[in-house]
Short mmCIF file of C-alpha atoms in Angstrom, two decimals:
data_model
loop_
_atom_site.label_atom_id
_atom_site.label_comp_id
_atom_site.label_asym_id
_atom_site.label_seq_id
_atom_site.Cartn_x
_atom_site.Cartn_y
_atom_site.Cartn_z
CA UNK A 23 15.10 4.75 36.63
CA UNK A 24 11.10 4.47 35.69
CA UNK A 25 10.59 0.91 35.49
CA UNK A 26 7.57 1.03 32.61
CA UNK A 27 10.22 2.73 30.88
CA UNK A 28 12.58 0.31 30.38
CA UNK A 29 10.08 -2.47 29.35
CA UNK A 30 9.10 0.20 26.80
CA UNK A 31 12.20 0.44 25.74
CA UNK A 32 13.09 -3.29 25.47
CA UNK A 33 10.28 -4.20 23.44
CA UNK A 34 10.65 -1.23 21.39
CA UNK A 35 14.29 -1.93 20.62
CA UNK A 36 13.70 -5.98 20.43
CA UNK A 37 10.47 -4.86 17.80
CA UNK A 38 13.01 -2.62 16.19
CA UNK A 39 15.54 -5.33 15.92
CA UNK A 40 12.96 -7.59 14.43
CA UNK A 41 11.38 -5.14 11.78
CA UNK A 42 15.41 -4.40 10.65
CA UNK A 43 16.53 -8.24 10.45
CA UNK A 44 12.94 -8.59 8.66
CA UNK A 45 14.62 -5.91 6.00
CA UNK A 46 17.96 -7.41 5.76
CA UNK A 47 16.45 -10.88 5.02
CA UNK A 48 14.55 -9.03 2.36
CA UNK A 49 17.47 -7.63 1.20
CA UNK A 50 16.24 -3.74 1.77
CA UNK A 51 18.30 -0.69 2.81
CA UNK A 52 17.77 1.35 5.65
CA UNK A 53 15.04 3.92 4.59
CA UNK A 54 13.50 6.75 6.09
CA UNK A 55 11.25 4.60 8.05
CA UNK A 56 13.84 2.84 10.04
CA UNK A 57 15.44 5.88 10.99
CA UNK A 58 12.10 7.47 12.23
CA UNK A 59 11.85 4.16 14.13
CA UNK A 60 15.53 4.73 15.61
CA UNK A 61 14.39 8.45 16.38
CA UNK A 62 11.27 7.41 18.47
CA UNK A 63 13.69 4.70 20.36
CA UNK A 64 16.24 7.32 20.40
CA UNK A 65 13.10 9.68 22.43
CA UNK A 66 12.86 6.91 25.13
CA UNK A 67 16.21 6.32 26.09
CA UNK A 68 16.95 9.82 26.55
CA UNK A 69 14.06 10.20 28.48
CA UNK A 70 15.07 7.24 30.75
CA UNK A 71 18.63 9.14 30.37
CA UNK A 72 17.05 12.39 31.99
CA UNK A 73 14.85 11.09 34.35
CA UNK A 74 17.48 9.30 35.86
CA UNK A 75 20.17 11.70 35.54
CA UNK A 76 17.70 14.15 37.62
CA UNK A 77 17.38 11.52 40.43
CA UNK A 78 21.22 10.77 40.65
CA UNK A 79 21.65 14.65 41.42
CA UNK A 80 19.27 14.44 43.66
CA UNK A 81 21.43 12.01 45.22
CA UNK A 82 19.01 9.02 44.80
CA UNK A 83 20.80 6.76 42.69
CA UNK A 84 23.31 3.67 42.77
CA UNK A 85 26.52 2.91 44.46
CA UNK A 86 28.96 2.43 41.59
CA UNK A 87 27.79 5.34 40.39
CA UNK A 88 30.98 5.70 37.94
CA UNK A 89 29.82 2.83 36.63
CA UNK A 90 26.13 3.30 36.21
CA UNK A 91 26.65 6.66 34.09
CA UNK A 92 29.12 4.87 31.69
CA UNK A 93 26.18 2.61 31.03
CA UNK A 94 23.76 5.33 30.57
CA UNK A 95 26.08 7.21 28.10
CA UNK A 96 26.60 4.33 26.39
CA UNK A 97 23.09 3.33 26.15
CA UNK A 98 22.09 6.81 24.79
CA UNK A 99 24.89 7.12 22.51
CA UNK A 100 24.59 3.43 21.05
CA UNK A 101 20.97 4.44 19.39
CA UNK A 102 22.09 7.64 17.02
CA UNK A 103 25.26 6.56 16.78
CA UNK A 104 24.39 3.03 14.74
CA UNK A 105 21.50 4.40 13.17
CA UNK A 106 24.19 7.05 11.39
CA UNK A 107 26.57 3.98 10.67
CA UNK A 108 23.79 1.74 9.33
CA UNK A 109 22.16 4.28 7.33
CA UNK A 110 25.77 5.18 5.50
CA UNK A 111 25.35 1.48 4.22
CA UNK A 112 22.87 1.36 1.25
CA UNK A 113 22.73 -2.32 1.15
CA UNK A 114 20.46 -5.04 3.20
CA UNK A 115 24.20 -4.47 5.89
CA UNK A 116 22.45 -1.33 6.97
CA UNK A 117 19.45 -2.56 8.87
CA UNK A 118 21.56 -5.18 10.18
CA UNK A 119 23.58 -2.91 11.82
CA UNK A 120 20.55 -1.56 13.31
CA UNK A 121 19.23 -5.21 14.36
CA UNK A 122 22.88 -5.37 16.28
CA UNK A 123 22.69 -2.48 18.07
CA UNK A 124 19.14 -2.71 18.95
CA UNK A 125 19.74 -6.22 20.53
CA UNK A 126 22.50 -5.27 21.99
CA UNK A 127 20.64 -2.52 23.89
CA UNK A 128 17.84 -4.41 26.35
CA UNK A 129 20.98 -6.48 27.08
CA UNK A 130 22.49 -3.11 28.46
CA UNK A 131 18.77 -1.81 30.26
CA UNK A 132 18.85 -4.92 32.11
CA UNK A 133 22.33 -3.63 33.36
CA UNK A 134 21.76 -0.88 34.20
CA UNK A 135 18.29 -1.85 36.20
CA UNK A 136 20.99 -4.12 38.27
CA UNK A 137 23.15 -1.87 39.31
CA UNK A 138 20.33 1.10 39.69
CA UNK A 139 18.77 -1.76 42.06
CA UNK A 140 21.59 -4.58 43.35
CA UNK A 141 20.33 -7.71 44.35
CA UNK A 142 21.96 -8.10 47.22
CA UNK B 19 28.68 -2.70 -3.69
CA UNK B 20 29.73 -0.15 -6.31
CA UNK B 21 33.27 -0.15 -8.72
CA UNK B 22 35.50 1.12 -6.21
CA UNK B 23 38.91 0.64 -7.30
CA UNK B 24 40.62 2.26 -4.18
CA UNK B 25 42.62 -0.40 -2.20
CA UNK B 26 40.67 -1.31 0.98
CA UNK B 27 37.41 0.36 0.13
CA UNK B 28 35.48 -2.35 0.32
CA UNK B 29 36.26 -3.54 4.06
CA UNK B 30 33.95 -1.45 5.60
CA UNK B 31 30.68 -1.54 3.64
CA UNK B 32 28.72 -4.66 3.03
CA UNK B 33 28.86 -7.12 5.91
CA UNK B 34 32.14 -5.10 7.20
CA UNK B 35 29.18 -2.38 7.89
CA UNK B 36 27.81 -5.09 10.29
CA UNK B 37 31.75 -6.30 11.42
CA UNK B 38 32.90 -2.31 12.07
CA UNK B 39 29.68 -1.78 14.50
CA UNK B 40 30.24 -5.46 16.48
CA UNK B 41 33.93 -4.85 16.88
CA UNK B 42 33.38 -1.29 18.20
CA UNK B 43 30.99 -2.55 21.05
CA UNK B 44 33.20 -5.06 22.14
CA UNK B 45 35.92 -2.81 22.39
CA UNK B 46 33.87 -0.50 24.74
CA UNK B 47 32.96 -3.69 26.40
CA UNK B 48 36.24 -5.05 26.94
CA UNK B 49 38.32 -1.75 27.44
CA UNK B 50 35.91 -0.52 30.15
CA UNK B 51 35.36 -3.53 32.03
CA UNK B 52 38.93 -4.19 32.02
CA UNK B 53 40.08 -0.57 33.21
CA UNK B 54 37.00 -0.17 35.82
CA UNK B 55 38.50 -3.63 37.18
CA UNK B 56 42.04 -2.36 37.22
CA UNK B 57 41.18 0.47 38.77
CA UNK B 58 38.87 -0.88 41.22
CA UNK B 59 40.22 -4.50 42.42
CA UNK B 60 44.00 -4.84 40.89
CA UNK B 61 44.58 -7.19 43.73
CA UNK B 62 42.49 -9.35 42.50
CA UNK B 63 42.95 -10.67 39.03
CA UNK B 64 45.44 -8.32 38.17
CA UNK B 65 46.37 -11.29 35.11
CA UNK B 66 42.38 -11.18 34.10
CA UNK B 67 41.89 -7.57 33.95
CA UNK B 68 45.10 -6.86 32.47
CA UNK B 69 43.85 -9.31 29.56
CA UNK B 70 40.53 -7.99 29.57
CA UNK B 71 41.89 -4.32 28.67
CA UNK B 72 44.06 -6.24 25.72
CA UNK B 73 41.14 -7.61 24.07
CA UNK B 74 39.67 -4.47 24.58
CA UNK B 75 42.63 -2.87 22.07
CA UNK B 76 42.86 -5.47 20.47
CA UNK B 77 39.10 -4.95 19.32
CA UNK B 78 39.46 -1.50 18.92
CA UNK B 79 42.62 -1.86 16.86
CA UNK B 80 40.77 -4.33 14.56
CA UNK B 81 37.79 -1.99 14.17
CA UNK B 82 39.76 0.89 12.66
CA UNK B 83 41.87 -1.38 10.46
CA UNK B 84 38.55 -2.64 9.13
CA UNK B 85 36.70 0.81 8.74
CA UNK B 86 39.87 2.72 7.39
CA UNK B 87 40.63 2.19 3.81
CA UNK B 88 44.33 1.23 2.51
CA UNK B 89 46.51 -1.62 2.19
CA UNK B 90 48.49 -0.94 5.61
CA UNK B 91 44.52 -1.05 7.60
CA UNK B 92 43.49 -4.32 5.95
CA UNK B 93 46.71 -5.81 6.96
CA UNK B 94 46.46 -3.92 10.55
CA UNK B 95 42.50 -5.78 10.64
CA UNK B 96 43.98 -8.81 9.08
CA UNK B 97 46.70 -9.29 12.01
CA UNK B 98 44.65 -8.19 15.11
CA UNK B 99 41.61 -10.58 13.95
CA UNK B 100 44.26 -13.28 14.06
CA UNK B 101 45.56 -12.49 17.41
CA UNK B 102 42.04 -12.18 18.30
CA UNK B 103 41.13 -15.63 16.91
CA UNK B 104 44.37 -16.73 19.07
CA UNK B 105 43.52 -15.07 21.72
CA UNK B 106 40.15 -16.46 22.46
CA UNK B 107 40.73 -19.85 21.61
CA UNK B 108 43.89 -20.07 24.29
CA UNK B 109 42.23 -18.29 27.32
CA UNK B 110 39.23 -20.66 26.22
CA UNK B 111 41.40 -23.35 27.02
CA UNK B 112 43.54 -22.18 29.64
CA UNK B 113 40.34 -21.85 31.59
CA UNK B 114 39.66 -25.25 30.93
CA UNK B 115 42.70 -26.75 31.87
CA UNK B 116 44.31 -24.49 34.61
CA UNK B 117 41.28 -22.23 35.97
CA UNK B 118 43.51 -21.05 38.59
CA UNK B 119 45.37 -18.75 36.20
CA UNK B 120 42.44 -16.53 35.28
CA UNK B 121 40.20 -16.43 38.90
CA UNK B 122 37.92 -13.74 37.24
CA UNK B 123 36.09 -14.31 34.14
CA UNK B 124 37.51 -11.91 30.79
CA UNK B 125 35.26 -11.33 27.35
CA UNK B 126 37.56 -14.40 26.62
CA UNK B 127 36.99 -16.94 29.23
CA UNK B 128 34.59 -20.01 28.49
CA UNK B 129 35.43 -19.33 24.79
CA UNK B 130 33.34 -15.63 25.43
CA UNK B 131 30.30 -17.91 26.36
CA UNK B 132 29.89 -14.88 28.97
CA UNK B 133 28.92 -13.04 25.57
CA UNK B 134 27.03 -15.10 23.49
CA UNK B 135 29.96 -17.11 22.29
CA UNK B 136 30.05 -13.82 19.36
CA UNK B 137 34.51 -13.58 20.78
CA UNK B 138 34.66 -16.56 19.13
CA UNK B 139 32.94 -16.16 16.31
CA UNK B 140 33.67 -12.91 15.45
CA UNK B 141 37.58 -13.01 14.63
CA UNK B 142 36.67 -15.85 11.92
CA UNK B 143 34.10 -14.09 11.09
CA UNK B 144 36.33 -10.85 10.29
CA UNK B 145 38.92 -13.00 8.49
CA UNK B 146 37.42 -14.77 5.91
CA UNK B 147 35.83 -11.25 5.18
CA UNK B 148 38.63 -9.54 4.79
CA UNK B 149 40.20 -12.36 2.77
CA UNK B 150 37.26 -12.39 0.48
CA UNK B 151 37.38 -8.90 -0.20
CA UNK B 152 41.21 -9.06 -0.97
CA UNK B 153 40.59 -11.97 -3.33
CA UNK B 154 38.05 -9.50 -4.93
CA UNK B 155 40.60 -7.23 -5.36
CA UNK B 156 42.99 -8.97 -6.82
CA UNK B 157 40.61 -10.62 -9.59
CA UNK B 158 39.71 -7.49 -10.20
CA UNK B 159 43.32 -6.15 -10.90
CA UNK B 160 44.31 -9.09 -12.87
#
């Protein structure tokens, strides 16, 4: 995992998060914006997803590894996969959904930076 | 929220949007914790994993019944968010009175305070929406 990445990603998601609960409060949609937003986000976790995916091949990677790539698959599903729920909503529920998810998902980084590096 | 007059329409849009997406995390939370336990250290806490994989249906039960229109879902999502509600307030206090029962923690134990405290909020949470929807409904047939 490529540390600088996953601070990216955190305060890209927790900005996210922010802008979408900004949107709900103001009783918006999700618009095309948003989703663009969720895209770019959407960019970084797959490259974290790839980048580390290369390096557990190689064979450089954690111990529970079973456990590490059901992290990973859920952290790069969890991105598309609320931005499509969200955006189905065309009330202020859909960037909340968004807000959730991308809350939810620098919970999950910090995861999966402990078991990519245990503290032992 | 437009004139729908199908029967269980309206669960999943509005804040049910919000309710389906929570409830579907947690039951990939819960479901996965609970089987990578159970297949990992059984000897353990068999009792906590075991429940850990039950909230983890449970979850997943009440996120269909709450994204699937009909009368038979909302009652499905009406009855799991109750065992839910259950649920999480007796392991709450099981752990609180007889720790020894439960050795490793569950999306339950502490009252979920491992998760935010959102277990506990989140079956009330799904009730009194689907029991404001229903009362929607049935204004709106009368």
């Amino acid at each position: 995992m490529v540390d600088w990445l996953t601070m990216t990603i955190q305060m890209a998601s927790l900005a996210m998060a922010g802008w979408c609960l900004v949107s709900t409060f103001r009783d918006q949609p999700m618009l095309v914006p948003h989703l663009v937003g969720m895209g770019l986000l959407w960019l970084l976790v797959i490259g974290q997803g790839v980048v580390s995916a290369v390096a557990l091949i190689g064979g450089e990677g954690p111990e529970e590894t079973v456990m590490y790539v059901s992290y990973l698959a859920t952290v790069v599903l969890l991105p598309p996969a609320c931005a499509v729920w969200g955006f189905m909503e065309r009330s202020r529920w859909g960037p909340a959904v968004i807000a959730f998810a991308c809350l939810v998902l620098p919970v999950l980084m910090v995861r999966l930076e402990q078991l990519w590096n245990p503290v032992v | 929220m437009s004139d729908t007059t199908a029967p269980g329409r309206a669960l999943r849009t509005g804040p049910g949007r919000l309710l389906v997406a929570v409830y579907s995390v947690f039951a990939l939370a819960a479901t996965a914790r609970g089987t990578y336990q159970l297949a990992t250290r059984f000897d353990e806490a068999p009792a906590a994993y075991l429940l850990s994989v039950f909230a983890g249906a449970v979850y997943l039960v009440a996120a269909v019944g709450l994204a699937r229109a009909g009368r038979a879902s909302r009652r499905v999502a009406l009855v799991s968010c109750a065992v839910e509600a259950v649920g999480v307030v007796t392991v709450g206090a099981v752990g609180l009175l007889a720790p020894s029962l439960f050795p490793d923690d569950t999306v339950w134990s502490g009252f979920g305070a491992g998760y935010g405290y959102i277990p506990l909020v989140l079956p009330f949470l799904g009730l009194w929406w689907i029991l404001t929807v229903h009362r929607k409904d049935r204004a709106r047939a009368v």
